[in-house]
Amino acid sequence: MDLADLTRDLDALRLRALAAVAAAPDTATLEAIEVDVLGKKGELTSVLRGIGALPPDDRPRVGAVANTVRGAIEAALADRRSGLASSELAARLERERLDVTTPGRPLRHGSLHPSIQAMAEIAGIFEQFGFVVHESQEIEDDLTNFQMLNIPPDHPARDLWDTLYVDVPGHLLRTHTSPGQIRVMQAMRPPIRALLPGRCFRYESVDASHGFEFFQVEGLMVDEGTTLADLKGLLDQFAQAMFGTGKKTRFRPGYYPFTEPSVAFDVECLVCGGPGCPACGRSGWMTILGAGMVHPVVLQYGGLDPERYQGFAFGMGPERISMLKHGISDLRLFMDNDLRFLDQFR
Ligand code: DAH
């Protein structure tokens, strides 16, 4: 092995390496070439091992050639590396192409349940008359749900409210929101203008107009000098706001143990407007709620002196109001969770 041999070997190595670099299809192959040629155990090192056999004068010349070869290969590697990097990036960008101008997929979001919407609408109207929304409990005691509302045990009026009881003796699922009247009276002093929306439960067989679970909205006003005329004026305003101005309304005598006198409040039939049709049972009227002057006994249970205070109360079913307003014929739709129904209230 002499100087000429080594120089030739180095040159051959350079040519081979440059050809391999030029042909490398990706950066991983480039890495491998770099290790094979320039690495500690690479080809360049093994060629240079022959340097020891040369006369000392020749050694620096081989070193110079080797450095040139190394420099050429390194430059080729760097060049090829940056070329590959940009084409690999271009390929990746192409592969992961994303059209940022594509319109997004709309999120499907929920909406308020029609029962809740009806309660919100009712509350919105009464709030304009100074009524404040209160919440009362869904599990009640017999005392508050019945006895303090002037419905003693074994009284035949209990038949109006078929009751679901809970395991705790003397407790039940409230059959109406009226016990909230007692709770409000016990908690605050007149003047009281309270609105009590809430879920109620009854042991009913379910049909198009009865559910075992439904909402009610209770209203209570107590002050000095409150009269039936105030009640009538308020409910009339409510009916106009809810069903449209100019609607005729009327009071009919009714019966509830906790009000005296008690009334049913009717609005002219929203379908026929008076002459009578199947929707209103040919009467021309639709009953939307029950109401009356709070019974003196109920005021007393609420801790109020009936000589000083008078009050009126009313109770309505928001689902029924919604059915009348939107021409819905079956109460069960409100509890079925059928999106074809619910989507109409979005
Ligand atoms: N609580 C009654 C019911 O469930 C509705 C009712 C009637 C409420 C008359 C009242 C009222 O406040 O005065 O049928």
Coordinates of C-alpha atoms and ligand atoms in Angstrom, one line a residue:
M1 CA 0.0 0.0 0.0
D2 CA 1.6 3.3 -1.1
L3 CA 0.5 6.9 -1.4
A4 CA -1.0 6.4 -4.8
D5 CA -3.1 3.4 -3.7
L6 CA -4.5 5.2 -0.7
T7 CA -5.3 8.3 -2.7
R8 CA -7.1 6.1 -5.2
D9 CA -9.0 4.3 -2.5
L10 CA -10.0 7.6 -1.0
D11 CA -11.2 8.9 -4.3
A12 CA -13.1 5.7 -5.0
L13 CA -14.7 6.1 -1.6
R14 CA -15.6 9.7 -2.4
L15 CA -17.3 8.7 -5.6
R16 CA -19.2 5.8 -4.1
A17 CA -20.3 7.9 -1.2
L18 CA -21.5 10.8 -3.3
A19 CA -23.4 8.5 -5.6
A20 CA -25.1 6.9 -2.6
V21 CA -25.9 10.3 -1.1
A22 CA -27.4 11.4 -4.4
A23 CA -29.5 8.3 -4.6
A24 CA -30.7 8.2 -1.0
P25 CA -34.5 8.3 -1.1
D26 CA -35.1 9.6 2.5
T27 CA -33.4 11.1 5.5
A28 CA -33.2 7.7 7.3
T29 CA -31.1 6.3 4.5
L30 CA -28.8 9.4 4.7
E31 CA -28.3 8.8 8.4
A32 CA -27.2 5.2 7.6
I33 CA -24.8 6.4 4.9
E34 CA -23.3 8.9 7.2
V35 CA -22.6 6.3 9.8
D36 CA -21.3 3.7 7.3
V37 CA -18.9 6.2 5.6
L38 CA -17.9 8.8 8.2
G39 CA -18.7 7.0 11.5
K40 CA -16.1 5.8 14.0
K41 CA -16.1 2.3 12.4
G42 CA -16.9 3.6 8.9
E43 CA -15.2 3.1 5.6
L44 CA -13.1 6.3 5.7
T45 CA -11.6 5.3 9.0
S46 CA -10.8 1.9 7.7
V47 CA -9.1 3.3 4.6
L48 CA -7.1 5.7 6.7
R49 CA -5.9 2.8 8.8
G50 CA -3.4 2.1 5.9
I51 CA -1.8 5.4 6.7
G52 CA 0.5 3.8 9.2
A53 CA 2.2 1.8 6.5
L54 CA 3.3 5.0 4.6
P55 CA 6.6 6.8 5.0
P56 CA 6.1 9.6 7.5
D57 CA 6.6 12.3 4.8
D58 CA 3.6 11.0 2.8
R59 CA 1.3 10.9 5.7
P60 CA 0.3 14.6 5.8
R61 CA -0.6 14.5 2.1
V62 CA -2.9 11.5 2.6
G63 CA -4.4 13.4 5.6
A64 CA -5.1 16.4 3.4
V65 CA -6.8 14.3 0.7
A66 CA -8.8 12.5 3.4
N67 CA -10.0 15.9 4.8
T68 CA -11.0 17.0 1.3
V69 CA -12.9 13.7 0.8
R70 CA -14.6 14.1 4.2
G71 CA -15.5 17.7 3.5
A72 CA -17.0 16.8 0.1
I73 CA -19.1 14.0 1.5
E74 CA -20.3 16.1 4.5
A75 CA -21.2 18.9 2.1
A76 CA -23.1 16.4 -0.1
L77 CA -24.9 15.0 2.9
A78 CA -26.0 18.4 4.2
D79 CA -27.2 19.4 0.7
R80 CA -29.1 16.2 0.2
R81 CA -30.5 16.4 3.7
S82 CA -32.0 19.8 3.3
G83 CA -33.4 18.9 -0.2
L84 CA -35.0 15.8 1.3
A85 CA -36.3 17.6 4.3
S86 CA -38.2 20.1 2.2
S87 CA -39.7 17.5 -0.1
E88 CA -40.6 15.3 2.9
L89 CA -42.3 18.3 4.4
A90 CA -44.1 19.0 1.2
A91 CA -45.2 15.4 1.0
R92 CA -46.4 15.5 4.6
L93 CA -48.3 18.7 4.1
E94 CA -49.9 17.2 1.1
R95 CA -50.8 14.0 3.0
E96 CA -52.2 16.0 6.0
R97 CA -53.9 18.6 3.8
L98 CA -56.6 20.5 5.8
D99 CA -59.0 22.8 4.2
V100 CA -59.4 25.4 7.0
T101 CA -62.1 27.1 5.0
T102 CA -64.5 24.1 5.2
P103 CA -67.5 25.2 7.2
G104 CA -67.6 23.5 10.7
R105 CA -70.0 20.7 11.5
P106 CA -72.7 22.4 13.7
L107 CA -72.8 21.1 17.3
R108 CA -76.2 19.7 18.1
H109 CA -77.2 21.5 21.3
G110 CA -80.2 20.9 23.4
S111 CA -83.0 23.4 24.2
L112 CA -85.3 24.0 27.1
H113 CA -88.1 21.4 27.5
P114 CA -91.5 22.7 26.4
S115 CA -92.8 22.3 30.0
I116 CA -89.9 24.5 31.2
Q117 CA -90.5 27.0 28.5
A118 CA -94.2 27.2 29.4
M119 CA -93.3 27.8 33.1
A120 CA -90.7 30.5 32.1
E121 CA -93.3 32.2 30.0
I122 CA -95.9 32.1 32.8
A123 CA -93.3 33.4 35.3
G124 CA -92.3 36.1 33.0
I125 CA -95.8 37.4 32.9
F126 CA -96.4 37.3 36.7
E127 CA -93.1 38.8 37.4
Q128 CA -94.3 42.0 35.7
F129 CA -96.9 42.1 38.4
G130 CA -94.3 41.8 41.2
F131 CA -94.5 38.1 41.7
V132 CA -91.3 36.4 42.8
V133 CA -90.5 32.8 42.0
H134 CA -90.0 30.5 45.0
E135 CA -89.0 26.9 45.1
S136 CA -90.7 24.4 47.4
Q137 CA -90.0 20.7 48.2
E138 CA -91.1 17.7 46.1
I139 CA -91.3 15.4 49.1
E140 CA -93.9 16.8 51.4
D141 CA -95.5 15.8 54.6
D142 CA -99.1 14.9 54.9
L143 CA -99.7 17.9 57.1
T144 CA -98.5 20.5 54.6
N145 CA -99.8 18.8 51.4
F146 CA -103.2 18.2 52.9
Q147 CA -104.1 19.1 56.5
M148 CA -102.9 22.6 56.5
L149 CA -104.7 23.1 53.2
N150 CA -107.9 22.3 55.0
I151 CA -108.0 18.7 53.8
P152 CA -108.2 16.5 56.9
P153 CA -107.4 12.8 57.0
D154 CA -110.2 10.7 55.6
H155 CA -111.9 13.8 54.1
P156 CA -113.6 12.9 50.8
A157 CA -111.8 15.7 49.0
R158 CA -108.6 13.6 49.2
D159 CA -110.1 11.6 46.4
L160 CA -109.1 14.6 44.1
W161 CA -105.4 13.8 44.8
D162 CA -104.5 10.1 44.4
T163 CA -101.3 10.1 46.3
L164 CA -97.9 8.4 46.0
Y165 CA -96.4 7.8 49.4
V166 CA -92.7 7.5 50.3
D167 CA -91.1 5.1 52.8
V168 CA -90.9 7.8 55.6
P169 CA -94.2 7.6 57.5
G170 CA -96.4 10.7 57.0
H171 CA -94.5 11.7 53.9
L172 CA -95.5 11.7 50.2
L173 CA -94.7 13.1 46.8
R174 CA -96.5 16.4 46.7
T175 CA -99.7 16.0 44.7
H176 CA -99.9 19.7 43.9
T177 CA -97.8 22.9 44.4
S178 CA -100.3 24.3 46.9
P179 CA -98.3 23.2 50.0
G180 CA -95.8 25.7 48.9
Q181 CA -98.4 28.4 49.9
I182 CA -98.0 27.2 53.5
R183 CA -94.2 27.2 53.3
V184 CA -94.1 30.7 51.9
M185 CA -96.5 32.1 54.5
Q186 CA -94.5 30.5 57.3
A187 CA -91.3 32.0 55.9
M188 CA -92.3 35.5 55.1
R189 CA -94.6 38.3 56.1
P190 CA -97.2 40.1 53.8
P191 CA -97.3 41.6 51.4
I192 CA -96.6 38.3 49.6
R193 CA -96.6 37.8 45.9
A194 CA -95.2 34.4 45.3
L195 CA -95.0 32.1 42.3
L196 CA -94.2 28.5 42.9
P197 CA -93.5 26.4 39.8
G198 CA -92.7 22.7 40.4
R199 CA -93.0 19.0 39.7
C200 CA -96.0 17.2 41.1
F201 CA -96.9 13.5 41.3
R202 CA -100.1 11.5 41.4
Y203 CA -101.1 7.9 41.4
E204 CA -103.0 8.3 38.1
S205 CA -103.5 5.9 35.3
V206 CA -101.9 7.8 32.4
D207 CA -104.0 8.9 29.5
A208 CA -104.1 11.8 27.0
S209 CA -104.9 14.3 29.7
H210 CA -103.5 12.7 32.9
G211 CA -99.9 12.0 33.9
F212 CA -98.5 10.6 37.1
E213 CA -95.8 13.3 36.9
F214 CA -96.4 16.8 35.7
F215 CA -95.7 20.4 36.5
Q216 CA -97.8 23.0 38.2
V217 CA -97.4 26.7 38.8
E218 CA -98.9 28.0 42.0
G219 CA -99.5 31.7 42.7
L220 CA -100.1 33.3 46.1
M221 CA -100.8 36.8 47.0
V222 CA -101.5 37.9 50.5
D223 CA -101.9 41.5 51.7
E224 CA -104.4 43.7 53.6
G225 CA -107.5 44.3 51.6
T226 CA -106.9 41.8 48.8
T227 CA -110.1 40.9 47.0
L228 CA -111.6 38.5 44.4
A229 CA -111.6 41.5 42.0
D230 CA -107.8 41.7 42.3
L231 CA -107.6 38.1 41.4
K232 CA -109.9 38.5 38.5
G233 CA -108.0 41.5 37.1
L234 CA -104.7 39.8 37.4
L235 CA -105.8 36.5 35.8
D236 CA -107.4 38.5 33.0
Q237 CA -104.2 40.3 32.3
F238 CA -102.4 36.9 32.4
A239 CA -104.8 35.4 29.8
Q240 CA -104.3 38.4 27.5
A241 CA -100.5 38.2 27.8
M242 CA -100.5 34.4 27.3
F243 CA -103.1 33.8 24.7
G244 CA -103.4 37.2 23.0
T245 CA -105.2 40.5 23.7
G246 CA -108.9 40.7 23.4
K247 CA -109.6 37.1 24.6
K248 CA -112.8 36.8 26.7
T249 CA -112.4 35.3 30.1
R250 CA -114.8 34.2 32.8
F251 CA -115.0 32.9 36.4
R252 CA -117.1 29.9 37.1
P253 CA -117.8 28.6 40.6
G254 CA -115.5 25.8 41.6
Y255 CA -114.5 23.9 44.7
Y256 CA -111.2 23.5 46.4
P257 CA -110.9 23.0 50.2
F258 CA -108.2 25.6 50.6
T259 CA -110.0 28.5 48.9
E260 CA -113.3 30.1 49.7
P261 CA -114.9 31.0 47.4
S262 CA -113.2 28.8 44.7
V263 CA -113.4 29.4 41.0
A264 CA -112.4 27.9 37.7
F265 CA -111.0 30.4 35.3
D266 CA -111.9 30.0 31.6
V267 CA -110.6 31.6 28.4
E268 CA -112.7 31.7 25.2
C269 CA -112.0 28.6 23.1
L270 CA -108.7 29.2 21.3
V271 CA -109.9 27.0 18.4
C272 CA -113.4 28.2 17.7
G273 CA -113.4 31.5 19.6
G274 CA -116.9 31.1 21.1
P275 CA -119.5 29.2 19.1
G276 CA -118.3 25.8 20.3
C277 CA -116.3 23.0 18.7
P278 CA -115.0 19.5 19.6
A279 CA -111.9 21.0 21.2
C280 CA -113.9 22.9 23.8
G281 CA -116.6 20.3 24.3
R282 CA -119.0 22.6 22.4
S283 CA -118.9 25.0 25.3
G284 CA -116.9 27.8 23.7
W285 CA -114.7 28.0 26.8
M286 CA -111.5 26.3 27.9
T287 CA -110.6 26.0 31.6
I288 CA -107.0 27.1 32.2
L289 CA -106.7 27.1 36.0
G290 CA -108.3 26.8 39.5
A291 CA -108.2 29.7 41.9
G292 CA -109.9 31.3 44.8
M293 CA -109.6 33.4 48.0
V294 CA -107.3 31.7 50.5
H295 CA -109.4 30.0 53.2
P296 CA -109.0 31.6 56.6
V297 CA -108.0 28.3 58.1
V298 CA -105.1 28.1 55.6
L299 CA -104.0 31.7 56.5
Q300 CA -103.9 30.6 60.1
Y301 CA -101.8 27.6 59.4
G302 CA -99.5 29.9 57.5
G303 CA -99.2 31.9 60.8
L304 CA -101.2 34.9 59.5
D305 CA -104.2 36.6 61.1
P306 CA -107.2 36.2 58.8
E307 CA -108.9 39.2 60.4
R308 CA -106.1 41.4 59.1
Y309 CA -104.9 39.6 55.9
Q310 CA -106.7 38.3 52.9
G311 CA -105.2 36.5 50.0
F312 CA -105.9 34.7 46.7
A313 CA -104.2 31.7 45.2
F314 CA -104.3 30.0 41.8
G315 CA -102.8 26.9 40.4
M316 CA -102.3 25.9 36.8
G317 CA -100.7 23.1 34.7
P318 CA -98.1 24.6 32.4
E319 CA -98.4 21.5 30.1
R320 CA -102.1 22.2 29.8
I321 CA -101.5 25.8 29.0
S322 CA -99.0 24.8 26.4
M323 CA -101.4 22.3 24.9
L324 CA -104.1 24.9 24.6
K325 CA -101.7 27.4 23.1
H326 CA -100.1 25.1 20.6
G327 CA -103.0 22.8 19.8
I328 CA -101.3 19.7 21.3
S329 CA -103.8 16.9 21.9
D330 CA -101.9 14.5 24.2
L331 CA -100.2 15.2 27.5
R332 CA -98.0 12.2 27.2
L333 CA -95.9 13.9 24.5
F334 CA -94.4 16.0 27.3
M335 CA -92.8 13.0 29.0
D336 CA -92.0 10.8 26.0
N337 CA -88.7 12.5 25.1
D338 CA -89.5 12.1 21.4
L339 CA -87.2 14.5 19.5
R340 CA -89.8 14.9 16.8
F341 CA -92.0 16.6 19.3
L342 CA -89.3 18.4 21.3
D343 CA -87.5 19.8 18.2
Q344 CA -90.6 21.8 17.5
F345 CA -89.9 23.9 20.6
R346 CA -86.2 24.7 19.8
Ligands
DAH1 N1 -103.9 22.6 43.8 C1 -105.0 22.5 42.9 C2 -104.9 21.2 42.1 O1 -103.9 20.5 42.2 C3 -105.0 23.6 41.9 C4 -105.4 24.9 42.7 C5 -106.7 25.2 42.7 C6 -104.5 25.7 43.3 C7 -107.1 26.4 43.3 C8 -104.9 26.8 43.9 C9 -106.2 27.2 44.0 O2 -104.0 27.6 44.5 O3 -106.6 28.3 44.6 O4 -105.8 20.8 41.5

